[in-house]
PDB file of C-alpha atoms in Angstrom:
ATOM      1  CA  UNK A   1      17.513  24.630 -57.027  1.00 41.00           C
ATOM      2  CA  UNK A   2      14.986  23.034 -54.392  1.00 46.00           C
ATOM      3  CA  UNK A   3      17.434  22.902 -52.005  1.00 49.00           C
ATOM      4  CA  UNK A   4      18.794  25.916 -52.162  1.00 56.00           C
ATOM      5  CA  UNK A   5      15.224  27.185 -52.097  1.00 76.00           C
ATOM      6  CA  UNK A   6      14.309  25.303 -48.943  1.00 80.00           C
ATOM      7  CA  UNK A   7      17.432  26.590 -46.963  1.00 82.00           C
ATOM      8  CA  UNK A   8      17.080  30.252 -48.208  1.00 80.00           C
ATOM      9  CA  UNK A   9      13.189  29.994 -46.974  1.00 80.00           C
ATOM     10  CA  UNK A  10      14.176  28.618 -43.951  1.00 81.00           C
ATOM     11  CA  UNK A  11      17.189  31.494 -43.229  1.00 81.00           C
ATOM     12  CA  UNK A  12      14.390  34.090 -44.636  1.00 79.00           C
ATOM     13  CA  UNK A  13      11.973  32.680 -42.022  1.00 79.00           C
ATOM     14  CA  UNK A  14      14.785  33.720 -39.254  1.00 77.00           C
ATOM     15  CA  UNK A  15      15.997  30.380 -38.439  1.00 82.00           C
ATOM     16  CA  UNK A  16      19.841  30.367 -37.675  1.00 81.00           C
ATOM     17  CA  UNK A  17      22.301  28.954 -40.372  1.00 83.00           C
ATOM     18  CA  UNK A  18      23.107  25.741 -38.602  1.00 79.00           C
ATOM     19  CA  UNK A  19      19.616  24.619 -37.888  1.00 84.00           C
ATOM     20  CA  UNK A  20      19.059  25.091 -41.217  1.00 83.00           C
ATOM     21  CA  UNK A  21      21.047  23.208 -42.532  1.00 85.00           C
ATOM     22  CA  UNK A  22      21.021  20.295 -40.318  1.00 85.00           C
ATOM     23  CA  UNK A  23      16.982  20.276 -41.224  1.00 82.00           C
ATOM     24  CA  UNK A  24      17.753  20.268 -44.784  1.00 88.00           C
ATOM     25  CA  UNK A  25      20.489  17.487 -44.773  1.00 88.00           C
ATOM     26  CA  UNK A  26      18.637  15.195 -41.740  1.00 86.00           C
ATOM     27  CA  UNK A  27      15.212  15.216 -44.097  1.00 87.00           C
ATOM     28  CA  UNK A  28      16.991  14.554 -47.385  1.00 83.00           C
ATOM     29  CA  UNK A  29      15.820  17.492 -49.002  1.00 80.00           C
ATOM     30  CA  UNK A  30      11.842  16.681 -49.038  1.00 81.00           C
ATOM     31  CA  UNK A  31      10.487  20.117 -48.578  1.00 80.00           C
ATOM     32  CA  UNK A  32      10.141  22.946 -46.328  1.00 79.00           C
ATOM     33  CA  UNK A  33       7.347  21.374 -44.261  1.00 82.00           C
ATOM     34  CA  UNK A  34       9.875  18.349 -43.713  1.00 85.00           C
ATOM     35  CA  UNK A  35      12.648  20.642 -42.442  1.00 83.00           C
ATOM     36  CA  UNK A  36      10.205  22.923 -40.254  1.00 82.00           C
ATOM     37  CA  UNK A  37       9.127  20.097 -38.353  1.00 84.00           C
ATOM     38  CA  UNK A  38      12.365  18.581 -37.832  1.00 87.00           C
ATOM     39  CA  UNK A  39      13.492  21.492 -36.566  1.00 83.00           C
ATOM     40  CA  UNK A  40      10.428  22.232 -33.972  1.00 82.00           C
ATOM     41  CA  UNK A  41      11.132  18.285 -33.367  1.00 84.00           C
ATOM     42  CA  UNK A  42      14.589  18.509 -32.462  1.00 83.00           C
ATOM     43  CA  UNK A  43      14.740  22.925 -31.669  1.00 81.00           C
ATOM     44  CA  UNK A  44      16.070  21.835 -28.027  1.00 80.00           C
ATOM     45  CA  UNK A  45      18.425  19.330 -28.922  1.00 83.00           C
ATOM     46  CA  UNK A  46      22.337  20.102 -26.749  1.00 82.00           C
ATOM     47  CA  UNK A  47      24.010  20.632 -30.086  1.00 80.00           C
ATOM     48  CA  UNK A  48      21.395  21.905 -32.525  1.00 80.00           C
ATOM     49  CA  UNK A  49      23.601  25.434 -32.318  1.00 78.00           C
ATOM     50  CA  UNK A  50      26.727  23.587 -33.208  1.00 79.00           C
ATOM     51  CA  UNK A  51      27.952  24.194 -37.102  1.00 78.00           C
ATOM     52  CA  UNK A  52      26.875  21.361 -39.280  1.00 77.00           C
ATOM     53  CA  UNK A  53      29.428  18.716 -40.768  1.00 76.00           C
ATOM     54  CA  UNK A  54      28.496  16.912 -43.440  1.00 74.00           C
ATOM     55  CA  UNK A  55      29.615  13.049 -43.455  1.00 68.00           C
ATOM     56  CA  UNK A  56      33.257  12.255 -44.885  1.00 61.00           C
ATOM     57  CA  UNK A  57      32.667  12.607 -49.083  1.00 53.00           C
ATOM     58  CA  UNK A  58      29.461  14.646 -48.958  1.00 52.00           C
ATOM     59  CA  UNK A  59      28.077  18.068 -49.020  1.00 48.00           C
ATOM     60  CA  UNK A  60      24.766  19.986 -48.561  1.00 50.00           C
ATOM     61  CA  UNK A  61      23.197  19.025 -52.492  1.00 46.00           C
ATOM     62  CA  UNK A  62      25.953  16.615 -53.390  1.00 43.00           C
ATOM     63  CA  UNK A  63      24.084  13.139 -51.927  1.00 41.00           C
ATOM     64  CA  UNK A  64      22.227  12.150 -54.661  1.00 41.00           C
ATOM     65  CA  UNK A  65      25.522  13.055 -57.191  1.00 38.00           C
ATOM     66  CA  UNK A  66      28.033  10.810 -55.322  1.00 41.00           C
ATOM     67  CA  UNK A  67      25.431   7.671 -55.958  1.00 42.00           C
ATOM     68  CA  UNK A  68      25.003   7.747 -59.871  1.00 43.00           C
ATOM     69  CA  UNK A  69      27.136   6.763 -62.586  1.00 41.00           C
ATOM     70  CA  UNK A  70      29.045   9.226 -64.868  1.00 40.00           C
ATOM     71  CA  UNK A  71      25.940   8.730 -67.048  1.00 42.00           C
ATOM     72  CA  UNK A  72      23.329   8.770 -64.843  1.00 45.00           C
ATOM     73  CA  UNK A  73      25.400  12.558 -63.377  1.00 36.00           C
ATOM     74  CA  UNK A  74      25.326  13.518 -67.428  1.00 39.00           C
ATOM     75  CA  UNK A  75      21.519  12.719 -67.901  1.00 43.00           C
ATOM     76  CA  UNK A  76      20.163  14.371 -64.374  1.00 40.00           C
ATOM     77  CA  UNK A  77      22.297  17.359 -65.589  1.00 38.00           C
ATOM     78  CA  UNK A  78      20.743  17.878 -68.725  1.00 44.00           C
ATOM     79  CA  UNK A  79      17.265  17.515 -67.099  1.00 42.00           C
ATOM     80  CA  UNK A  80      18.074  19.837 -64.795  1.00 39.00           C
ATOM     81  CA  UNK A  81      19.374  21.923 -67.111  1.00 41.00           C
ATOM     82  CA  UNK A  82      15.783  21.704 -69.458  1.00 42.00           C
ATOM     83  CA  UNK A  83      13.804  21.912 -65.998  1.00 41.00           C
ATOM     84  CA  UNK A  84      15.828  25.252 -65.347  1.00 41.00           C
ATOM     85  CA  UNK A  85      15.013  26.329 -68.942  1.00 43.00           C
ATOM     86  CA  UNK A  86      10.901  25.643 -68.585  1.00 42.00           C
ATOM     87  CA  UNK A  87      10.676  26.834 -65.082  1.00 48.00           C
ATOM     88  CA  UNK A  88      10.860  30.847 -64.258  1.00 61.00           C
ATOM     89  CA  UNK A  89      12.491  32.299 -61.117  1.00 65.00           C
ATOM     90  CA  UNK A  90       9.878  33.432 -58.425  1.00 64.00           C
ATOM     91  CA  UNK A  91       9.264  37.122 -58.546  1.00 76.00           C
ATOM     92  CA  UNK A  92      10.012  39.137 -55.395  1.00 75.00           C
ATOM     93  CA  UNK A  93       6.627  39.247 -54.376  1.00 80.00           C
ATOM     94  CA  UNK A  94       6.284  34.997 -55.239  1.00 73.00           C
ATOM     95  CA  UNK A  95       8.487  34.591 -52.894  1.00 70.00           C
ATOM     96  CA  UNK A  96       7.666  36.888 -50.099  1.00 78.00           C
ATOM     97  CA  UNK A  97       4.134  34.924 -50.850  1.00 78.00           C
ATOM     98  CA  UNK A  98       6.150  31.586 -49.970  1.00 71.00           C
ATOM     99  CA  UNK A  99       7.535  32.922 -47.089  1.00 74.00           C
ATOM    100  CA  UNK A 100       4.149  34.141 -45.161  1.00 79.00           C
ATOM    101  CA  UNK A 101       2.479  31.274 -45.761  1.00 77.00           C
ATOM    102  CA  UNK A 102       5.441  29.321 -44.813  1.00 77.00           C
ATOM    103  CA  UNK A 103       5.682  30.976 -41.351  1.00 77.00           C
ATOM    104  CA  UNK A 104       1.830  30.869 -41.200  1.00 82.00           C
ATOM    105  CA  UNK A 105       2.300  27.102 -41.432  1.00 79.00           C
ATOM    106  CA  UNK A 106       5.409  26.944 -38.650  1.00 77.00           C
ATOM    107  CA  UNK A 107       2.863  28.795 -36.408  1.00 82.00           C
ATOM    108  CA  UNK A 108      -0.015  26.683 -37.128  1.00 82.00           C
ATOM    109  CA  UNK A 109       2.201  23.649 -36.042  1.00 79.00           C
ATOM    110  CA  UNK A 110       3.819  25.093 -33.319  1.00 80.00           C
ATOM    111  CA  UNK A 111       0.213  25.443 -31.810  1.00 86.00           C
ATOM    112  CA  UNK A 112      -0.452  21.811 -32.777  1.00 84.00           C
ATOM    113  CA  UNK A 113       2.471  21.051 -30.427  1.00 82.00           C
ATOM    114  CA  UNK A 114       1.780  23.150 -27.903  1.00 87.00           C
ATOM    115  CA  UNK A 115      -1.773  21.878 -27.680  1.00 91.00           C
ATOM    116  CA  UNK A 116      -0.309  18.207 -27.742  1.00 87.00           C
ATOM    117  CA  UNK A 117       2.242  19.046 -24.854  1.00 89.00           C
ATOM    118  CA  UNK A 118      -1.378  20.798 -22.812  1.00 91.00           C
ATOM    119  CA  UNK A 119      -2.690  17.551 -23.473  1.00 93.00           C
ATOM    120  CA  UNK A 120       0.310  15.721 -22.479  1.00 92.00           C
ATOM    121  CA  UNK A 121       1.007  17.671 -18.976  1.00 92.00           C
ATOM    122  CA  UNK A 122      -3.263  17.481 -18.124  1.00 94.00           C
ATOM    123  CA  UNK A 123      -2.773  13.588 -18.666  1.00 92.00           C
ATOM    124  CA  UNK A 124       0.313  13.227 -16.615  1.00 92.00           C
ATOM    125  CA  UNK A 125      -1.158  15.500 -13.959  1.00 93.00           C
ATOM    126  CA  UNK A 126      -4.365  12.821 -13.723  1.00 93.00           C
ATOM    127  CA  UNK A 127      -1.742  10.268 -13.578  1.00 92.00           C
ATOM    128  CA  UNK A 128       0.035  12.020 -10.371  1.00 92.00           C
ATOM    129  CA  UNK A 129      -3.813  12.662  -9.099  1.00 92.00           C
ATOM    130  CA  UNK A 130      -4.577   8.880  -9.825  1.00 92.00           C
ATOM    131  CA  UNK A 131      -0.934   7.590  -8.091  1.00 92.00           C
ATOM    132  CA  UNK A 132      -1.490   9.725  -4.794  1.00 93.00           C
ATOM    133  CA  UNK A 133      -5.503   8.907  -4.648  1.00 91.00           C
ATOM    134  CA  UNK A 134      -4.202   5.064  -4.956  1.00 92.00           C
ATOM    135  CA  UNK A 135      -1.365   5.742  -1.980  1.00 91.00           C
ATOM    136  CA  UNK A 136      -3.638   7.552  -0.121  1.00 91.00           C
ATOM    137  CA  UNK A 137      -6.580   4.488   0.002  1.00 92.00           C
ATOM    138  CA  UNK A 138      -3.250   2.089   0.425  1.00 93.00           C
ATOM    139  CA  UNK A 139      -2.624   4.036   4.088  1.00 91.00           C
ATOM    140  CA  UNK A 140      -6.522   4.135   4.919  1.00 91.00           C
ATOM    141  CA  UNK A 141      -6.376   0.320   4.479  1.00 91.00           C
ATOM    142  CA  UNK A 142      -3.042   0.286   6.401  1.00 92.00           C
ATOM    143  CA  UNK A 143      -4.248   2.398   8.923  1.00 90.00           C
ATOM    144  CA  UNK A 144      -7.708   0.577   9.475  1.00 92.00           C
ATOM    145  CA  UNK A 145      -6.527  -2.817   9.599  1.00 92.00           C
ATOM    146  CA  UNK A 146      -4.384  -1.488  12.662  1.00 90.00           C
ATOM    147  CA  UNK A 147      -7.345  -0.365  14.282  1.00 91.00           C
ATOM    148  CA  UNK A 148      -9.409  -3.307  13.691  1.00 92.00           C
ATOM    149  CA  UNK A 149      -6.104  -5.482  15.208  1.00 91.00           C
ATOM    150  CA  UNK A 150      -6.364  -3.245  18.883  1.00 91.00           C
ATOM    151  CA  UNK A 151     -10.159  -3.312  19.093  1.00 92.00           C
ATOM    152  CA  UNK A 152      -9.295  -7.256  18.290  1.00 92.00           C
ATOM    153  CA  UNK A 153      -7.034  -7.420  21.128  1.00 92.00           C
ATOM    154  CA  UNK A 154      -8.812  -4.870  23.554  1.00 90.00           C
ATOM    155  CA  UNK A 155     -11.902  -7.109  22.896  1.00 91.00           C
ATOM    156  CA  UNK A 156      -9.811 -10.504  24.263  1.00 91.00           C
ATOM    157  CA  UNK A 157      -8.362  -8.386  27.029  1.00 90.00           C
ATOM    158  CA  UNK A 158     -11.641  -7.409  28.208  1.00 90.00           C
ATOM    159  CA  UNK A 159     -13.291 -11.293  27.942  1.00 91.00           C
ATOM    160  CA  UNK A 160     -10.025 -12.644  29.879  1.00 90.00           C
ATOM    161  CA  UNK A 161     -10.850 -10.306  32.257  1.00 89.00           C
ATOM    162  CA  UNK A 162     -14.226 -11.165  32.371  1.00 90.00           C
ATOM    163  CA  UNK A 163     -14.153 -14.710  32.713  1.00 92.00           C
ATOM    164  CA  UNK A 164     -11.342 -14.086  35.154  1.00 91.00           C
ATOM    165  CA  UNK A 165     -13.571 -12.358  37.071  1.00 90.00           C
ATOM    166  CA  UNK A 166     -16.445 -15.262  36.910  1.00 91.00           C
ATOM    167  CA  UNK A 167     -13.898 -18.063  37.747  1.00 90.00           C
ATOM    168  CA  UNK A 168     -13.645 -15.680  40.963  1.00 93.00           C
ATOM    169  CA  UNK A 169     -17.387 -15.636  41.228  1.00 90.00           C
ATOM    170  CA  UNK A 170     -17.889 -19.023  40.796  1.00 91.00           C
ATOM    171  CA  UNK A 171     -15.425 -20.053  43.577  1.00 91.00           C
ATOM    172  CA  UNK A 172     -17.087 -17.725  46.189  1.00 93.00           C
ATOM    173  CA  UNK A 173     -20.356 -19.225  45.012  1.00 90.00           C
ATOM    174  CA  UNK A 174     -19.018 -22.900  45.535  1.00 91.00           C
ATOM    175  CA  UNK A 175     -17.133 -21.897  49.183  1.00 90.00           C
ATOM    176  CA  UNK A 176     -20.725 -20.191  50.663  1.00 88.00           C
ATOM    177  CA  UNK A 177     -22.415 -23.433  49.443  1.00 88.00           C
ATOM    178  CA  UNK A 178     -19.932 -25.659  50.925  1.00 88.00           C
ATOM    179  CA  UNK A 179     -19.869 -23.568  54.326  1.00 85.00           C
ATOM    180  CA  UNK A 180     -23.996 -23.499  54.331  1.00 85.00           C
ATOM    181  CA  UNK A 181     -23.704 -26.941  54.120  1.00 86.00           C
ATOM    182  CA  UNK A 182     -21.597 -27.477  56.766  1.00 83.00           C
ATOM    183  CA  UNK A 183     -23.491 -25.749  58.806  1.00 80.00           C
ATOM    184  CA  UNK A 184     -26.865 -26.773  58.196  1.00 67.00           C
ATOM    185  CA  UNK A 185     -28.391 -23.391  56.513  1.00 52.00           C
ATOM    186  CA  UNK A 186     -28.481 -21.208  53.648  1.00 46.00           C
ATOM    187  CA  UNK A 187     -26.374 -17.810  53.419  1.00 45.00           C
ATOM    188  CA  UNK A 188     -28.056 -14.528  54.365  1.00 45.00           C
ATOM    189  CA  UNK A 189     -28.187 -11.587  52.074  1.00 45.00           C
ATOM    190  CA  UNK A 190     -24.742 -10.679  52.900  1.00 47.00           C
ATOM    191  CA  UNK A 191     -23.599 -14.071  52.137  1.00 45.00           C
ATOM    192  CA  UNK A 192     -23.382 -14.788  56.157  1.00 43.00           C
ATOM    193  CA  UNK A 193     -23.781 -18.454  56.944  1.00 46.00           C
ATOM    194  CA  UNK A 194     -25.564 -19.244  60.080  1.00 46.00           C
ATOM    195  CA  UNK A 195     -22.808 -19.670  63.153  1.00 49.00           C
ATOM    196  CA  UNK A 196     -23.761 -22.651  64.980  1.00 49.00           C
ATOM    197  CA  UNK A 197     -26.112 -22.296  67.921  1.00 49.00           C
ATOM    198  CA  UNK A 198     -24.150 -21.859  71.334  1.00 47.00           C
ATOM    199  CA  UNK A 199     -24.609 -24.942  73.406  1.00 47.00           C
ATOM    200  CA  UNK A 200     -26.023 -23.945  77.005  1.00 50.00           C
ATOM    201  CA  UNK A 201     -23.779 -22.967  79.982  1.00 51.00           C
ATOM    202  CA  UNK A 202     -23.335 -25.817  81.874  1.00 54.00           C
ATOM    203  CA  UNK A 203     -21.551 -25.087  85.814  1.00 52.00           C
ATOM    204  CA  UNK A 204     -17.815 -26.118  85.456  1.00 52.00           C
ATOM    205  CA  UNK A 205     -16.899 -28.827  87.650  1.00 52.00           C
ATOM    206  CA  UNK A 206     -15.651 -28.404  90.917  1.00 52.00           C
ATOM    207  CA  UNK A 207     -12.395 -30.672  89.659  1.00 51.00           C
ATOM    208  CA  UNK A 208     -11.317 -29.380  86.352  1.00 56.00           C
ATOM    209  CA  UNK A 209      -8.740 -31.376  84.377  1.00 54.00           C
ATOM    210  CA  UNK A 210      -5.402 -29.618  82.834  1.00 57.00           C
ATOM    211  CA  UNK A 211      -6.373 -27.041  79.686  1.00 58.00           C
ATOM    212  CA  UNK A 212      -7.623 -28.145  76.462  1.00 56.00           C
ATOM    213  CA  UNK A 213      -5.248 -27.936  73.561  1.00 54.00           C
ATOM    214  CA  UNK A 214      -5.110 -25.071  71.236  1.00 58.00           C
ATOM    215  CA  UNK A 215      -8.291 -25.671  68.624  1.00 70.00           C
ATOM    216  CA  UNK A 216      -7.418 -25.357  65.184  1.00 77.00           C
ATOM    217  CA  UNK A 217      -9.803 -23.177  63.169  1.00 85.00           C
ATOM    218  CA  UNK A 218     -10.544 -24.598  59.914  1.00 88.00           C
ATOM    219  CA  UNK A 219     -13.321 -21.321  59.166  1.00 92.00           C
ATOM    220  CA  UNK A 220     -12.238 -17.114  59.551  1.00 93.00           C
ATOM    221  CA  UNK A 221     -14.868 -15.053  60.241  1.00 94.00           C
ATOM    222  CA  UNK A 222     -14.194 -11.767  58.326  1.00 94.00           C
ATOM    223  CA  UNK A 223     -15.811  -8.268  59.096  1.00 93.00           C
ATOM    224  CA  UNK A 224     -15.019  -5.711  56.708  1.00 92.00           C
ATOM    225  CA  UNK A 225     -15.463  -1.853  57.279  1.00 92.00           C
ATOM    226  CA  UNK A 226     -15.771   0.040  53.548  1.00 90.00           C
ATOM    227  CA  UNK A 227     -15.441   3.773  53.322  1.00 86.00           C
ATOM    228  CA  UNK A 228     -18.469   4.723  53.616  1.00 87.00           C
ATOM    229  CA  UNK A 229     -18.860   3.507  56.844  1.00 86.00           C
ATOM    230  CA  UNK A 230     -20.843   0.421  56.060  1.00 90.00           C
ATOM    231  CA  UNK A 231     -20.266  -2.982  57.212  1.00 91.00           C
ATOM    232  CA  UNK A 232     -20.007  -6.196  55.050  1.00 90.00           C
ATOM    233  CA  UNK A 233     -18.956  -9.751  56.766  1.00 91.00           C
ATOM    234  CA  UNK A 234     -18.476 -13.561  55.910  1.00 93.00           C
ATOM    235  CA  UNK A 235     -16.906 -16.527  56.457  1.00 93.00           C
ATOM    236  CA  UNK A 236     -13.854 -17.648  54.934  1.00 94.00           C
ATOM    237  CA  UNK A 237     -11.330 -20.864  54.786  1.00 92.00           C
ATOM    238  CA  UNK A 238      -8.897 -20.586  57.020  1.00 91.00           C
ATOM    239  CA  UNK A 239      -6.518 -21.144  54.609  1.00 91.00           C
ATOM    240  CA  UNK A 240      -7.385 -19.111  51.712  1.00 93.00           C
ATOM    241  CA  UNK A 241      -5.257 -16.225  50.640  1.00 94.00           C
ATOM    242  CA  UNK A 242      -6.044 -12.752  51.488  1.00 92.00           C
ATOM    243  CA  UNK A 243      -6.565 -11.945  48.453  1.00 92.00           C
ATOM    244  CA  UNK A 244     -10.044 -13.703  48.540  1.00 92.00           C
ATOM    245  CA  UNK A 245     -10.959 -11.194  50.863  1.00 92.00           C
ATOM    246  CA  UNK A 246     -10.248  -8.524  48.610  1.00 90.00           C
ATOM    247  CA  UNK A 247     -11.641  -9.886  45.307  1.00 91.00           C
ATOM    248  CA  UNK A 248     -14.999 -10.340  47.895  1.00 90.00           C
ATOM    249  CA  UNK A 249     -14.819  -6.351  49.277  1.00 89.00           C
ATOM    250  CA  UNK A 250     -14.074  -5.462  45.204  1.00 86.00           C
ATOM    251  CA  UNK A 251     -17.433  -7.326  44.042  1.00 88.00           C
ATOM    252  CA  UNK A 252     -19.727  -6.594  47.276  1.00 85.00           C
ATOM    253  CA  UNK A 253     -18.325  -2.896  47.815  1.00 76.00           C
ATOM    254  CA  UNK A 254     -15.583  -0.746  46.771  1.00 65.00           C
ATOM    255  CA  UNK A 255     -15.423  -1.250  43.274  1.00 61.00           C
ATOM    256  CA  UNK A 256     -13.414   1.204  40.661  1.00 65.00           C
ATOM    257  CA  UNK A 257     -10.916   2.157  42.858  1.00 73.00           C
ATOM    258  CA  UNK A 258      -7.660   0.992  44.783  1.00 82.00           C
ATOM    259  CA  UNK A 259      -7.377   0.724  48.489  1.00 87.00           C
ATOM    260  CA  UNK A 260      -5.554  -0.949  51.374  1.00 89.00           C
ATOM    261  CA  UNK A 261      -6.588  -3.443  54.212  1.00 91.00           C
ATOM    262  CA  UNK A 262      -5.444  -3.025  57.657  1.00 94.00           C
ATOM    263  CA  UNK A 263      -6.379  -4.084  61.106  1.00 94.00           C
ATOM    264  CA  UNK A 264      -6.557  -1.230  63.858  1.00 90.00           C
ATOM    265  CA  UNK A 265      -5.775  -3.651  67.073  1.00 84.00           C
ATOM    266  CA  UNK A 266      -2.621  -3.902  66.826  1.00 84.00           C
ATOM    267  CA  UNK A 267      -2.394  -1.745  63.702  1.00 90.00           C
ATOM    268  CA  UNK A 268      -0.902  -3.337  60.626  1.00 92.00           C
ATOM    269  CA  UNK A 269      -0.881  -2.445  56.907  1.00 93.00           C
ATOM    270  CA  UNK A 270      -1.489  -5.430  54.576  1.00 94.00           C
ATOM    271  CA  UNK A 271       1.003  -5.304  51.226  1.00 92.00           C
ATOM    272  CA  UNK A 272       0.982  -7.058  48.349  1.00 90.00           C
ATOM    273  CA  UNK A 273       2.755  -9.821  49.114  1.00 91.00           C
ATOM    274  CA  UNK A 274       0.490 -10.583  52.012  1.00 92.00           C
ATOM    275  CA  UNK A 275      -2.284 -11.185  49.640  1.00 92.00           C
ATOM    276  CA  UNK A 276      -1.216 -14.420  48.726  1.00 92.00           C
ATOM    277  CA  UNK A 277      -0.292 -15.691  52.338  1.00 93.00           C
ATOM    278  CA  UNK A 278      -3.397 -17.754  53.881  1.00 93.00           C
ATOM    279  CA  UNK A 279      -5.612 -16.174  56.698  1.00 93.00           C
ATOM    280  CA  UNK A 280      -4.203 -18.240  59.660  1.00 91.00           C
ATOM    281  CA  UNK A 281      -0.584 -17.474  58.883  1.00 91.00           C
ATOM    282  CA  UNK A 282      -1.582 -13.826  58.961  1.00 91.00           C
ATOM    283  CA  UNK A 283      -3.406 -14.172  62.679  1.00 89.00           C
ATOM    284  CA  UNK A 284      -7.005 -13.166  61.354  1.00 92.00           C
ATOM    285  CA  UNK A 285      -8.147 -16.694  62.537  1.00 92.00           C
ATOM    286  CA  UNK A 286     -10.608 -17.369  64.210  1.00 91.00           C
ATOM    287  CA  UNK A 287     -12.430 -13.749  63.540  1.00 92.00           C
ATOM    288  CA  UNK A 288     -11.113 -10.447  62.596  1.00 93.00           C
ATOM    289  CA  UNK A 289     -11.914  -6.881  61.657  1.00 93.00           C
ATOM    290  CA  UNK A 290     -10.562  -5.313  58.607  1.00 94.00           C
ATOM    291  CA  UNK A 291     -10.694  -1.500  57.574  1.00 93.00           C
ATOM    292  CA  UNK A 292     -10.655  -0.373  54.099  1.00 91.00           C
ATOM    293  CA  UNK A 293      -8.657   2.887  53.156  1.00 91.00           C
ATOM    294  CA  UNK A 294      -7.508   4.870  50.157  1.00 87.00           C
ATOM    295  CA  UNK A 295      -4.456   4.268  48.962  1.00 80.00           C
TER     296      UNK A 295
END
C-alpha cells in the first residue's frame, strides 16, 4: 500500500508515469520526499522520459518478495493483511491534504536548489573574475619587464656612446698637448697652437744651389668655415683620418645635425669613405680650407 501511495501522489502531483516510477524503484520505496528529490536530482537526465524496465525477475513492489523465504512471504502477508485491517483508507479530503502539502514541499525544495545553483553560478563567476584579474597582472608583469629590458639597453647604448665620445675627447686633448709641446706654447681658446715665429728674410745669394727637396709635412693646418659663417681652425697630424676633423667641427660647432665637407679651390665633395683616408693622402697638407654644408 505505501508504494502504491507514493506513485499515485507523485502522478497526482503531475509528474509523468515514467519518472515516477523510476523515483519510486531507484529510492527503494522510502517515501515521497525520497522520490521528489530524486526526481528534481536527476529531472534532466537524457533518458528520464524513457519507459521504466524493471531488472530481469523484478517488478515495481515485488523486491522485497523475491528475497524472503516461503515463510518469511506467509508471515509479511499476514501482517500486512492485520496492518490493512487496523489502518483506514484516507478520505478524499486526507488525501487532497497529502497532496498540497506534498507539492508545497517540491516547491520549497525546488527553491532550495535554485538558491544553491545562484550560489553556485555567483561563485563560479568570482572564479572567472579571479582567473582574468590573475592573467591580466601576469601581462602587466610581462609587459613591464619588457620595458624595463629597452630602458636597460637604451641606457648602455647611450653610455657606449658616451664614453665613445670621451675616448674622442681625450685624444684631441692628448694631440693639442703634444703639438703645444712641440712648439713651445699652450693652445689658444680655439685650441690654435702657436705657429713658429718666421725666421727673418735674409738676401738670397747671388749663387743659389739646385732646389731643395720636397719637405714632408708632419702637421695640417685646418680652417674650417661652419654655417653660420663663423670660423674655427687647428692643427692636425698629418696623418690622421679625416674623420678627426669632423668629430672636432661636431664638438666645437655644428652639433645635432648632418653635413658635408668640401674644399672650394678646386671644388671637391668629401664621402664617407674619405673619412678614414689620412690628411696628406687627401692633399689638405700643409694647410687647407674646409666648408661645411647641409647635407
Amino acid at each position: 500500500m505505501a508504494e502504491s501511495t507514493t506513485l499515485d501522489s507523485l502522478l497526482e502531483m503531475g509528474f509523468d508515469r515514467n519518472r515516477a516510477e523510476k523515483a519510486v524503484a531507484h529510492t527503494g520505496n522510502q517515501g515521497i520526499e525520497r522520490a521528489m528529490d530524486w526526481l528534481m536530482e536527476h529531472e534532466n537526465d537524457p533518458d528520464i522520459n524513457e519507459p521504466y524496465v524493471p531488472p530481469a525477475g523484478n517488478t515495481l513492489g515485488t523486491t522485497e518478495v523475491q528475497g524472503q523465504s516461503p515463510g518469511d512471504i506467509s508471515e509479511s502477508t499476514e501482517g500486512a493483511e492485520q496492518m490493512g485491517d487496523a489502518k483506514t483508507p484516507m478520505t478524499e479530503e486526507e488525501r487532497m491534504e497529502q497532496v498540497k502539502r506534498l507539492e508545497e514541499l517540491m516547491k520549497a525544495r525546488q527553491e532550495e536548489r535554485r538558491e544553491r545553483e545562484r550560489k553556485e553560478e555567483i561563485e563560479r563567476e568570482k572564479q572567472r573574475r579571479k582567473q582574468g584579474q590573475e592573467l591580466l597582472q601576469v601581462k602587466q608583469k610581462l609587459q613591464d619587464d619588457e620595458m624595463k629590458k629597452l630602458a636597460e639597453l637604451r641606457r648602455r647604448e647611450k653610455m657606449e656612446d658616451k664614453l665613445a665620445k670621451q675616448r674622442v675627447k681625450e685624444k684631441i686633448a692628448r694631440d693639442r698637448e703634444d703639438r703645444a709641446r712641440k712648439f713651445g706654447g699652450g693652445s689658444s681658446s680655439t685650441g690654435l697652437s702657436s705657429p713658429p715665429s718666421e725666421a727673418p728674410l735674409q738676401s738670397p745669394p747671388e749663387d743659389q744651389g739646385p732646389p731643395p727637396a720636397k719637405k714632408d709635412y708632419d702637421d695640417c693646418r685646418i680652417q674650417v668655415r661652419l654655417l653660420d659663417g663663423s670660423t674655427l681652425s687647428t692643427v692636425f697630424k698629418a696623418h690622421e683620418p679625416l674623420a678627426a676633423v669632423r668629430v672636432y667641427i661636431q664638438m666645437n660647432g655644428e652639433t645635432g645635425q648632418d653635413f658635408n665637407l668640401i674644399t672650394p679651390y678646386p671644388r671637391r665633395v668629401y664621402t664617407d669613405l674619405d673619412m678614414e683616408k689620412p690628411l696628406c693622402e687627401l692633399g689638405l697638407v700643409p694647410s687647407a680650407v674646409l666648408v661645411v654644408t647641409k647635407k
